[in-house]
Amino acid sequence: MINDLWYKNAVIYCLSVETFMDANGDGVGDFQGLQRRLDYLAGLGIDAIWLMPFQASPQRDDGYDVTDYYNIDPRYGTLGDFVEFTHGAKQRGIRVLIDLVVNHTSDHHPWFQQARSDPNSVYRDWYVWSGKKPANADEGMVFPGIQKTTWTYDEKARQYYFHRFYEFQPDLNTANPHVQAEILKIMGFWIQLGVSGFRMDAVPFVIAEKGADVKRLSKRYEMLRRFREFLQWRLGDSIILAEANVVPKENLKYFGEDGDRLQMMFNFHVNQALFYALASSDARPLIKAVEATRERPATAQWGIFLRNHDELDLGRLGEKQRRKVFEEFGPDKGMQLYDRGIRRRLAPMLDGDRRRLELAYSLMFSLPGTPVLRYGDEIGMGDDLSLPERNCARTPMQWSAEPHGGFTKSRRPVLPVISGGPFGFEHLNVAQQRRDPDSLLNWMERLIRMRKEVPEIGWGDCVPLNTGDDGVLALRYDWRNNSVLVVHNLHSRPVEVSFVAGVGEHGNLLIDIADGASSDADANGRHRLLLDAYGYQWFRVGGLDYLLRRREI
Ligand code: NOJ
């Protein structure tokens, strides 16, 4: 049962209420502040907002440790403010997705408190216990170097409890039908309050078998179908976007062979190859990753991203490739995290080089899938490596040159706003970039408009073309008799390449979507293209008559 496939071609913008805009001056972002910025987001042209966790929480993992799934953290406002916000977003045609963190709760959650205090409590079996310390307690940590174990002894329960993440995030026993029913209830609740779906946290762990005797991580994929079915019964066009960093051969298990499980997944495979391509000027592993993740049901879609709120996880690259990315983008120990990733924002990784930033975002917006942009990236925000772990890339939005970047009137923002240096709010902020027609912000707005005019990317078949240069990536998308070609030069020098665009049916003219310039193939059907250093171009492909009819030129 599918009503609308809006997510096949959308631009998603991820933000944290806490650090976006503070309206009441207490130093913490809130829903009223976010509400005031809705016109800014509508102007940018995004289709959906993904809100990071905002439910009641002791905030030991930035809200990924929930104490009440049916309420919001009072620092951000009230449920009333939330509904005002979803209504305001709806008025502007913007959908809202929210984080759904149900692999675990906070250890302060009343369910866990009752479970540990009373062996006869119905909540005891909502968590995963063991009388003895399991043999594998020192394995499977998600935050190596910081997290010591996956089983912690609880004095009150006199048992060990399982936690895939930090010890204050006890795993829910998702095999328990009551827990499953509660997950559906949580989804149903937020759907009623106006959201269009969920970014589901840690999906492979949600569906994994959990327990002291579990040797192999077997998964209950069937659960995913039940989540989807329930959602669609309640609201036909609502979706689940899965955080699932898995190998390509598992993808279909998450999407469902017939597209009957989750609608979207983040493409971690392409993400890592993309960073390798940017670091090495070698597009071959990226093409491989695009091909390895090509197969998906027609109604399923990838979320394509560059950086998110976590570290850039390079765990799936080969050793040599990983070393190359570290060398280029995170050479110092302080830039790295959990032995597998880089914790910086994109702009500082690329030395704030506008050409490289445009190249990276042009790629992100033109790889097969739906682009997911992180707040602040549209103005090229930096990071603060003096902050612990992933907080360095979670600093408040830089709105203006006013104190604290116009984020808050309080003297103590929840996290310090980046000040001084090339990424300081004093000169890197929204107000300044709005006034400058050449700013990254205005460029991003144009890129978003262009992406929305090219639905072929979300819907079409993607064919890599041979350019004869491993550092030049050319992808053609074919959909409903239309073809679009995107070309990216990963080299730091200009290059000339030649290729066969290879559509033929309507002719072989290339029309640059940005400036309308056209070029035809030579007598052998080959195009020659001169690309600037880190240059990129998006084309429509076809014959003159055909493109005129479509009003493309
Ligand atoms: C993945 C989230 O992206 C991350 O920020 C969080 O720490 C873990 N899941 C645990 O919820």
Coordinates of C-alpha atoms and ligand atoms in Angstrom, one line a residue:
M1 CA 0.0 0.0 0.0
I2 CA 1.8 3.1 -1.2
N3 CA 0.3 6.5 -1.6
D4 CA 3.1 8.8 -2.6
L5 CA 6.8 8.2 -3.3
W6 CA 7.9 11.7 -2.4
Y7 CA 11.1 10.4 -0.8
K8 CA 12.4 9.1 -4.2
N9 CA 13.3 12.7 -5.1
A10 CA 13.6 15.0 -2.2
V11 CA 16.2 17.1 -0.4
I12 CA 16.4 16.3 3.3
Y13 CA 17.9 18.7 5.8
C14 CA 19.0 17.3 9.1
L15 CA 19.1 19.5 12.2
S16 CA 19.2 19.4 15.9
V17 CA 16.7 21.6 17.7
E18 CA 19.2 22.1 20.5
T19 CA 21.7 23.9 18.4
F20 CA 19.6 25.5 15.6
M21 CA 17.9 28.6 17.1
D22 CA 17.2 29.7 20.7
A23 CA 14.0 31.8 20.9
N24 CA 13.6 32.1 24.7
G25 CA 17.2 33.1 25.5
D26 CA 18.1 30.3 27.8
G27 CA 21.1 29.2 25.6
V28 CA 19.4 26.1 24.3
G29 CA 17.7 25.9 20.9
D30 CA 14.0 25.3 20.9
F31 CA 10.9 24.6 18.7
Q32 CA 9.9 28.3 18.8
G33 CA 13.3 29.2 17.4
L34 CA 13.1 26.5 14.8
Q35 CA 9.6 27.7 13.9
R36 CA 11.0 31.2 13.2
R37 CA 13.6 29.7 10.8
L38 CA 11.1 27.7 8.7
D39 CA 11.0 30.4 6.1
Y40 CA 14.7 30.3 5.8
L41 CA 14.5 26.5 5.2
A42 CA 11.6 26.9 2.8
G43 CA 13.8 29.5 0.9
L44 CA 16.6 27.0 0.7
G45 CA 14.2 24.7 -1.1
I46 CA 14.4 21.6 1.0
D47 CA 11.5 19.1 1.1
A48 CA 11.9 17.5 4.5
I49 CA 13.5 18.1 7.8
W50 CA 15.0 15.3 9.8
L51 CA 15.0 16.2 13.5
M52 CA 17.6 14.6 15.7
P53 CA 16.3 13.3 19.0
F54 CA 14.3 15.8 21.0
Q55 CA 12.4 13.6 23.5
A56 CA 12.9 13.8 27.2
S57 CA 16.5 12.6 28.0
P58 CA 19.3 13.1 30.4
Q59 CA 21.3 14.0 27.3
R60 CA 24.3 11.8 27.9
D61 CA 24.4 10.9 24.2
D62 CA 22.8 14.0 22.7
G63 CA 19.3 12.7 23.2
Y64 CA 20.0 9.2 21.8
D65 CA 19.2 8.1 25.4
V66 CA 15.5 8.6 25.8
T67 CA 13.5 8.7 29.1
D68 CA 10.1 9.4 27.7
Y69 CA 9.1 8.6 24.1
Y70 CA 5.9 10.5 24.4
N71 CA 7.3 13.9 25.5
I72 CA 9.8 16.4 24.5
D73 CA 12.7 17.6 26.5
P74 CA 11.3 20.7 28.3
R75 CA 14.4 22.7 27.3
Y76 CA 13.1 22.6 23.7
G77 CA 9.5 23.6 24.5
T78 CA 6.2 21.7 24.9
L79 CA 4.3 19.2 22.8
G80 CA 2.2 22.2 21.8
D81 CA 5.3 24.0 20.4
F82 CA 6.1 20.8 18.5
V83 CA 2.7 20.6 16.9
E84 CA 2.9 24.4 16.0
F85 CA 6.2 23.5 14.3
T86 CA 4.9 20.5 12.3
H87 CA 1.9 22.6 11.3
G88 CA 4.2 25.5 10.2
A89 CA 6.3 23.0 8.2
K90 CA 3.3 21.5 6.5
Q91 CA 2.0 25.0 5.5
R92 CA 5.3 25.5 3.7
G93 CA 5.2 22.1 2.0
I94 CA 8.0 20.7 4.2
R95 CA 7.7 17.2 5.7
V96 CA 9.2 16.3 9.1
L97 CA 11.0 13.1 9.9
I98 CA 12.2 12.4 13.4
D99 CA 14.8 10.1 14.9
L100 CA 13.3 6.9 16.4
V101 CA 15.7 5.5 18.9
V102 CA 14.3 2.2 20.0
N103 CA 17.3 -0.1 20.1
H104 CA 17.9 1.1 23.7
T105 CA 16.5 3.5 26.2
S106 CA 18.3 5.7 28.8
D107 CA 19.1 3.9 32.0
H108 CA 16.9 6.6 33.7
H109 CA 13.9 5.4 31.7
P110 CA 11.1 4.3 34.1
W111 CA 10.9 1.0 32.3
F112 CA 14.6 0.3 33.1
Q113 CA 14.2 1.6 36.6
Q114 CA 11.3 -0.8 37.2
A115 CA 13.0 -3.7 35.4
R116 CA 16.2 -3.5 37.6
S117 CA 14.3 -2.9 40.9
D118 CA 11.8 -5.7 40.6
P119 CA 12.4 -9.2 39.1
N120 CA 8.6 -9.6 38.8
S121 CA 8.1 -6.4 37.0
V122 CA 6.6 -6.7 33.5
Y123 CA 9.4 -4.5 32.4
R124 CA 12.1 -7.0 33.5
D125 CA 11.9 -8.8 30.2
W126 CA 12.0 -5.5 28.2
Y127 CA 15.7 -5.6 28.7
V128 CA 18.4 -8.2 28.1
W129 CA 19.9 -9.8 31.3
S130 CA 22.4 -12.4 32.3
G131 CA 23.2 -13.8 35.7
K132 CA 26.9 -14.4 34.8
K133 CA 29.2 -12.1 32.9
P134 CA 28.9 -13.4 29.3
A135 CA 32.2 -14.5 27.7
N136 CA 31.8 -12.0 24.9
A137 CA 31.3 -9.0 27.2
D138 CA 34.4 -7.4 25.9
E139 CA 33.3 -7.6 22.2
G140 CA 31.1 -5.7 19.9
M141 CA 31.6 -2.2 21.4
V142 CA 30.3 0.5 19.1
F143 CA 32.5 3.2 20.7
P144 CA 35.9 1.4 21.1
G145 CA 38.4 3.4 23.2
I146 CA 35.6 5.0 25.2
Q147 CA 33.1 2.2 25.9
K148 CA 34.7 -0.6 27.9
T149 CA 32.2 -3.4 27.6
T150 CA 28.8 -4.5 26.2
W151 CA 27.6 -6.1 29.5
T152 CA 27.5 -4.1 32.8
Y153 CA 26.6 -5.3 36.2
D154 CA 23.6 -3.7 37.8
E155 CA 23.8 -3.7 41.6
K156 CA 20.0 -3.5 42.0
A157 CA 19.1 -6.2 39.6
R158 CA 22.2 -8.3 40.6
Q159 CA 22.4 -9.2 36.9
Y160 CA 24.4 -8.0 34.0
Y161 CA 22.5 -6.1 31.3
F162 CA 23.4 -5.8 27.7
H163 CA 24.1 -2.5 26.0
R164 CA 25.4 -2.3 22.4
F165 CA 26.3 1.4 23.0
Y166 CA 27.3 3.2 26.2
E167 CA 26.5 1.6 29.6
F168 CA 23.8 4.2 30.2
Q169 CA 21.9 2.9 27.1
P170 CA 20.5 -0.5 28.1
D171 CA 19.3 -2.4 25.0
L172 CA 15.6 -3.1 24.7
N173 CA 14.7 -6.8 24.3
T174 CA 13.1 -6.2 20.9
A175 CA 12.2 -9.9 20.6
N176 CA 9.6 -9.3 23.3
P177 CA 6.2 -8.7 21.6
H178 CA 5.2 -6.1 24.1
V179 CA 8.3 -4.1 23.2
Q180 CA 7.5 -4.4 19.5
A181 CA 3.9 -3.2 20.2
E182 CA 5.3 -0.3 22.1
I183 CA 7.6 0.7 19.2
L184 CA 4.5 0.8 17.0
K185 CA 2.7 2.9 19.5
I186 CA 5.5 5.4 19.6
M187 CA 5.4 5.6 15.8
G188 CA 1.6 6.0 15.8
F189 CA 1.9 8.8 18.4
W190 CA 4.3 11.0 16.4
I191 CA 2.4 10.3 13.2
Q192 CA -0.6 11.8 14.8
L193 CA 1.4 14.9 15.8
G194 CA 2.3 15.6 12.1
V195 CA 5.5 13.7 11.2
S196 CA 6.0 11.9 7.9
G197 CA 8.2 9.2 9.2
F198 CA 11.3 8.3 11.0
R199 CA 15.1 8.1 10.8
M200 CA 15.4 4.8 12.6
D201 CA 18.5 4.6 14.7
A202 CA 20.8 1.5 14.7
V203 CA 18.5 -0.7 12.7
P204 CA 20.8 -3.8 12.5
F205 CA 21.0 -3.8 16.3
V206 CA 17.2 -3.3 16.7
I207 CA 16.5 -6.5 14.7
A208 CA 19.5 -8.5 16.0
E209 CA 19.0 -11.4 18.3
K210 CA 20.2 -10.3 21.7
G211 CA 21.3 -12.3 24.7
A212 CA 24.2 -13.9 26.6
D213 CA 24.1 -17.1 24.5
V214 CA 23.9 -15.4 21.1
K215 CA 27.0 -16.3 19.2
R216 CA 26.2 -15.1 15.7
L217 CA 24.4 -11.9 15.0
S218 CA 21.3 -13.3 13.4
K219 CA 18.6 -10.8 12.5
R220 CA 14.9 -10.7 12.5
Y221 CA 14.3 -8.9 9.2
E222 CA 10.6 -9.7 9.4
M223 CA 10.2 -7.1 12.1
L224 CA 11.0 -4.4 9.5
R225 CA 7.9 -5.4 7.4
R226 CA 5.7 -5.1 10.5
F227 CA 7.0 -1.6 11.2
R228 CA 6.4 -0.5 7.6
E229 CA 3.0 -2.1 7.4
F230 CA 1.8 -0.4 10.6
L231 CA 3.1 3.0 9.5
Q232 CA 1.4 2.7 6.1
W233 CA -1.9 1.7 7.7
R234 CA -1.7 4.8 9.7
L235 CA -0.4 7.2 7.1
G236 CA 0.2 6.0 3.5
D237 CA 3.1 8.2 2.6
S238 CA 5.1 7.9 5.8
I239 CA 8.5 6.3 5.6
I240 CA 11.4 4.8 7.6
L241 CA 14.9 5.9 6.7
A242 CA 17.3 3.4 8.2
E243 CA 20.6 3.9 9.8
A244 CA 22.2 0.6 8.8
N245 CA 25.8 0.5 7.9
V246 CA 25.8 -2.9 6.3
V247 CA 27.5 -4.7 3.4
P248 CA 25.8 -4.4 0.0
K249 CA 24.7 -8.1 0.0
E250 CA 22.4 -7.4 3.0
N251 CA 20.7 -4.3 1.4
L252 CA 17.7 -6.2 0.0
K253 CA 17.0 -7.7 3.3
Y254 CA 16.4 -4.2 4.7
F255 CA 14.5 -2.9 1.6
G256 CA 12.7 -6.2 1.2
E257 CA 12.9 -8.1 -2.1
D258 CA 9.5 -6.8 -3.1
G259 CA 10.1 -3.4 -1.5
D260 CA 7.9 -4.4 1.5
R261 CA 10.3 -3.5 4.3
L262 CA 12.1 -0.1 4.8
Q263 CA 11.7 2.6 2.1
M264 CA 15.1 4.2 2.7
M265 CA 18.6 3.5 3.9
F266 CA 21.6 5.7 4.2
N267 CA 24.2 4.6 1.7
F268 CA 27.2 4.2 3.9
H269 CA 29.0 2.2 1.2
V270 CA 28.9 5.0 -1.3
N271 CA 29.7 7.6 1.5
Q272 CA 33.0 6.0 2.2
A273 CA 34.0 5.5 -1.4
L274 CA 33.0 9.1 -2.1
F275 CA 35.5 10.3 0.6
Y276 CA 38.1 8.0 -0.9
A277 CA 37.4 9.5 -4.3
L278 CA 37.8 13.0 -3.0
A279 CA 41.0 12.1 -1.2
S280 CA 42.7 10.2 -4.0
S281 CA 41.2 11.6 -7.2
D282 CA 40.3 8.1 -8.1
A283 CA 36.7 7.4 -9.0
R284 CA 36.9 3.7 -9.6
P285 CA 36.0 2.5 -6.1
L286 CA 33.1 5.0 -6.1
I287 CA 31.8 3.5 -9.4
K288 CA 32.1 0.1 -7.8
A289 CA 30.2 1.2 -4.8
V290 CA 27.4 2.7 -6.9
E291 CA 27.2 -0.6 -8.9
A292 CA 27.3 -2.7 -5.7
T293 CA 24.3 -0.8 -4.3
R294 CA 22.4 -0.5 -7.6
E295 CA 20.0 -3.2 -6.9
R296 CA 17.0 -2.0 -5.0
P297 CA 13.2 -2.3 -5.4
A298 CA 11.7 0.5 -7.5
T299 CA 10.0 2.0 -4.5
A300 CA 13.1 2.0 -2.3
Q301 CA 15.7 4.8 -2.1
W302 CA 19.1 5.6 -0.8
G303 CA 19.9 8.5 1.4
I304 CA 23.1 10.1 0.0
F305 CA 25.2 12.1 2.5
L306 CA 28.6 13.5 3.0
R307 CA 29.0 14.2 6.7
N308 CA 26.4 13.6 9.5
H309 CA 26.4 14.2 13.2
D310 CA 28.6 11.2 13.9
E311 CA 32.2 10.5 12.9
L312 CA 32.9 9.7 9.2
D313 CA 33.1 6.0 9.6
L314 CA 35.8 4.5 7.3
G315 CA 35.5 1.0 8.6
R316 CA 34.4 -0.5 5.3
L317 CA 37.3 0.8 3.2
G318 CA 40.4 -1.4 2.6
E319 CA 43.4 -0.7 4.8
K320 CA 45.3 1.3 2.1
Q321 CA 42.2 3.3 1.1
R322 CA 41.4 4.1 4.8
R323 CA 45.0 5.3 5.3
K324 CA 44.7 7.6 2.3
V325 CA 41.5 9.2 3.6
F326 CA 43.0 9.7 7.1
E327 CA 46.1 11.2 5.6
E328 CA 44.2 13.7 3.5
F329 CA 41.3 14.6 5.7
G330 CA 42.2 13.7 9.3
P331 CA 45.9 13.3 9.8
D332 CA 46.0 14.3 13.5
K333 CA 45.0 11.9 16.2
G334 CA 42.7 14.6 17.6
M335 CA 40.7 14.6 14.3
Q336 CA 40.1 10.8 14.5
L337 CA 37.6 8.8 16.6
Y338 CA 36.9 5.3 17.7
D339 CA 39.8 3.9 15.6
R340 CA 37.7 4.0 12.5
G341 CA 36.7 7.5 11.6
I342 CA 37.2 11.3 11.3
R343 CA 35.1 13.6 13.5
R344 CA 35.5 16.9 11.5
R345 CA 33.0 18.8 9.4
L346 CA 33.4 18.8 5.7
A347 CA 34.5 22.4 5.1
P348 CA 37.6 22.2 7.3
M349 CA 38.4 18.8 5.8
L350 CA 38.5 20.4 2.4
D351 CA 40.5 23.4 3.8
G352 CA 37.4 25.6 3.1
D353 CA 38.3 25.3 -0.6
R354 CA 35.2 26.5 -2.5
R355 CA 36.0 24.5 -5.6
R356 CA 36.3 21.3 -3.6
L357 CA 33.2 22.0 -1.6
E358 CA 31.2 22.5 -4.7
L359 CA 32.6 19.4 -6.2
A360 CA 31.7 17.4 -3.1
Y361 CA 28.1 18.7 -2.9
S362 CA 27.6 18.4 -6.6
L363 CA 28.5 14.8 -6.3
M364 CA 26.3 14.3 -3.2
F365 CA 23.3 15.8 -5.1
S366 CA 23.9 13.8 -8.2
L367 CA 24.6 10.3 -7.0
P368 CA 21.8 7.8 -7.1
G369 CA 19.4 8.6 -4.3
T370 CA 18.0 11.4 -2.2
P371 CA 20.5 13.9 -0.8
V372 CA 20.6 14.5 3.0
L373 CA 22.2 17.8 3.9
R374 CA 23.3 18.7 7.5
Y375 CA 22.5 22.1 9.0
G376 CA 25.3 24.5 8.6
D377 CA 26.8 22.8 5.6
E378 CA 25.0 25.2 3.3
I379 CA 27.2 27.9 4.6
G380 CA 30.4 25.8 5.0
M381 CA 30.4 25.7 8.8
G382 CA 33.6 24.4 10.6
D383 CA 34.2 22.3 13.7
D384 CA 35.7 22.9 17.2
L385 CA 38.1 20.1 17.9
S386 CA 38.5 21.1 21.5
L387 CA 35.1 19.7 22.2
P388 CA 34.9 16.0 23.1
E389 CA 34.1 13.1 20.7
R390 CA 31.4 14.0 18.2
N391 CA 30.4 17.3 19.8
C392 CA 33.1 19.1 17.7
A393 CA 30.8 19.0 14.7
R394 CA 27.6 19.8 16.6
T395 CA 28.1 23.5 17.4
P396 CA 25.3 26.0 17.0
M397 CA 24.1 27.4 13.7
Q398 CA 25.8 30.6 12.7
W399 CA 23.1 33.0 11.8
S400 CA 24.8 36.4 11.9
A401 CA 27.7 38.4 13.2
E402 CA 25.9 39.1 16.5
P403 CA 27.2 37.6 19.7
H404 CA 27.0 33.8 19.6
G405 CA 26.3 34.0 15.9
G406 CA 22.8 35.2 16.6
F407 CA 21.9 31.7 17.8
T408 CA 21.1 32.8 21.4
K409 CA 20.8 36.0 23.4
S410 CA 22.0 34.1 26.5
R411 CA 25.6 34.4 27.6
R412 CA 26.0 30.7 27.8
P413 CA 25.1 28.7 24.7
V414 CA 24.6 25.0 25.1
L415 CA 27.8 24.5 23.1
P416 CA 30.2 27.3 22.1
V417 CA 29.6 28.9 18.7
I418 CA 32.7 28.7 16.5
S419 CA 34.5 32.0 16.8
G420 CA 37.6 33.4 15.3
G421 CA 39.7 31.8 12.5
P422 CA 38.4 31.1 9.0
F423 CA 35.2 29.4 10.2
G424 CA 34.3 31.9 12.9
F425 CA 30.7 33.2 13.1
E426 CA 32.1 36.8 12.8
H427 CA 32.3 36.4 9.1
L428 CA 30.9 33.0 8.3
N429 CA 27.2 33.3 8.8
V430 CA 23.9 33.2 7.1
A431 CA 23.2 36.9 7.1
Q432 CA 26.5 37.7 5.4
Q433 CA 26.0 34.9 2.8
R434 CA 22.4 36.0 2.0
R435 CA 23.7 39.3 0.8
D436 CA 26.5 37.9 -1.4
P437 CA 25.1 36.4 -4.6
D438 CA 28.3 34.3 -5.0
S439 CA 28.2 32.8 -1.5
L440 CA 28.1 29.1 -0.8
L441 CA 24.6 29.6 0.6
N442 CA 23.3 31.1 -2.7
W443 CA 25.1 28.5 -4.7
M444 CA 23.5 25.8 -2.6
E445 CA 20.1 27.2 -3.2
R446 CA 20.7 27.1 -6.9
L447 CA 22.1 23.5 -6.7
I448 CA 18.9 22.4 -4.8
R449 CA 16.8 24.0 -7.5
M450 CA 18.7 22.3 -10.2
R451 CA 18.5 18.9 -8.4
K452 CA 14.7 19.3 -8.1
E453 CA 14.5 19.9 -11.8
V454 CA 16.3 16.6 -12.5
P455 CA 14.1 13.8 -11.2
E456 CA 16.0 11.4 -13.5
I457 CA 18.6 11.1 -10.7
G458 CA 16.1 9.8 -8.2
W459 CA 14.2 7.6 -10.6
G460 CA 16.5 6.7 -13.4
D461 CA 18.9 3.9 -14.2
C462 CA 22.5 5.0 -13.6
V463 CA 25.1 4.2 -16.2
P464 CA 28.8 5.0 -15.6
L465 CA 30.5 6.2 -18.8
N466 CA 34.1 5.5 -19.8
T467 CA 35.9 8.8 -19.8
G468 CA 39.4 7.2 -20.2
D469 CA 40.5 9.1 -17.0
D470 CA 40.1 7.4 -13.6
G471 CA 39.7 10.8 -12.0
V472 CA 36.7 11.9 -14.0
L473 CA 33.4 10.4 -13.0
A474 CA 30.6 10.6 -15.6
L475 CA 27.2 9.1 -14.7
R476 CA 24.3 9.1 -17.1
Y477 CA 20.7 8.7 -15.8
D478 CA 18.0 7.4 -18.1
W479 CA 14.3 7.7 -17.2
R480 CA 11.2 7.9 -19.3
N481 CA 13.1 8.6 -22.5
N482 CA 15.1 11.4 -20.9
S483 CA 18.7 11.3 -20.2
V484 CA 20.9 13.4 -17.9
L485 CA 24.6 13.3 -17.6
V486 CA 26.7 14.5 -14.7
V487 CA 30.5 14.8 -14.9
H488 CA 32.9 15.5 -12.1
N489 CA 36.6 16.1 -12.3
L490 CA 38.3 14.9 -9.1
H491 CA 41.7 16.2 -10.1
S492 CA 43.2 19.4 -8.8
R493 CA 44.1 20.3 -12.4
P494 CA 42.0 21.0 -15.5
V495 CA 41.5 17.9 -17.8
E496 CA 40.1 17.2 -21.2
V497 CA 38.2 14.0 -21.6
S498 CA 36.3 12.4 -24.4
F499 CA 33.4 9.9 -24.2
V500 CA 30.4 8.6 -25.9
A501 CA 27.3 9.8 -24.2
G502 CA 25.6 6.8 -25.8
V503 CA 21.9 7.6 -25.8
G504 CA 21.3 8.1 -29.5
E505 CA 17.6 7.8 -29.6
H506 CA 16.9 11.5 -29.4
G507 CA 20.3 12.7 -30.6
N508 CA 23.5 13.5 -28.9
L509 CA 23.4 17.1 -28.0
L510 CA 24.6 18.0 -24.5
I511 CA 22.9 21.0 -22.9
D512 CA 24.5 22.4 -19.8
I513 CA 21.7 22.6 -17.3
A514 CA 23.3 25.5 -15.4
D515 CA 24.0 27.9 -18.2
G516 CA 22.2 26.5 -21.3
A517 CA 25.3 26.1 -23.4
S518 CA 25.1 23.3 -25.9
S519 CA 27.7 21.1 -27.5
D520 CA 27.3 18.3 -30.1
A521 CA 29.2 15.1 -30.6
D522 CA 31.8 14.7 -33.3
A523 CA 31.4 12.5 -36.4
N524 CA 32.2 9.4 -34.3
G525 CA 29.6 10.3 -31.7
R526 CA 32.2 11.3 -29.2
H527 CA 32.0 14.4 -27.0
R528 CA 35.1 16.3 -25.9
L529 CA 34.8 18.1 -22.6
L530 CA 37.2 20.5 -20.9
L531 CA 36.7 20.5 -17.2
D532 CA 38.2 23.0 -14.7
A533 CA 40.2 21.8 -11.7
Y534 CA 37.6 20.1 -9.5
G535 CA 35.1 21.1 -12.1
Y536 CA 31.6 19.6 -12.5
Q537 CA 28.8 19.9 -15.1
W538 CA 25.3 18.7 -15.4
F539 CA 23.8 18.1 -18.8
R540 CA 20.6 17.1 -20.5
V541 CA 21.2 14.8 -23.4
G542 CA 19.2 14.7 -26.6
G543 CA 18.4 16.1 -30.0
L544 CA 17.7 19.8 -30.7
D545 CA 14.0 19.2 -31.6
Y546 CA 13.5 16.9 -28.7
L547 CA 15.0 19.3 -26.1
L548 CA 13.2 22.3 -27.6
R549 CA 9.9 20.4 -27.3
R550 CA 10.7 19.8 -23.7
R551 CA 11.6 23.5 -23.3
E552 CA 15.0 22.6 -22.0
I553 CA 16.7 25.2 -24.2
Ligands
NOJ1 C1 23.6 6.2 16.1 C2 23.6 7.7 16.2 O1 23.7 8.4 15.0 C3 24.6 8.1 17.3 O2 24.8 9.5 17.4 C4 24.3 7.4 18.6 O3 25.3 7.7 19.5 C5 24.1 5.9 18.4 N1 23.3 5.6 17.3 C6 23.3 5.4 19.7 O4 22.0 5.8 19.7

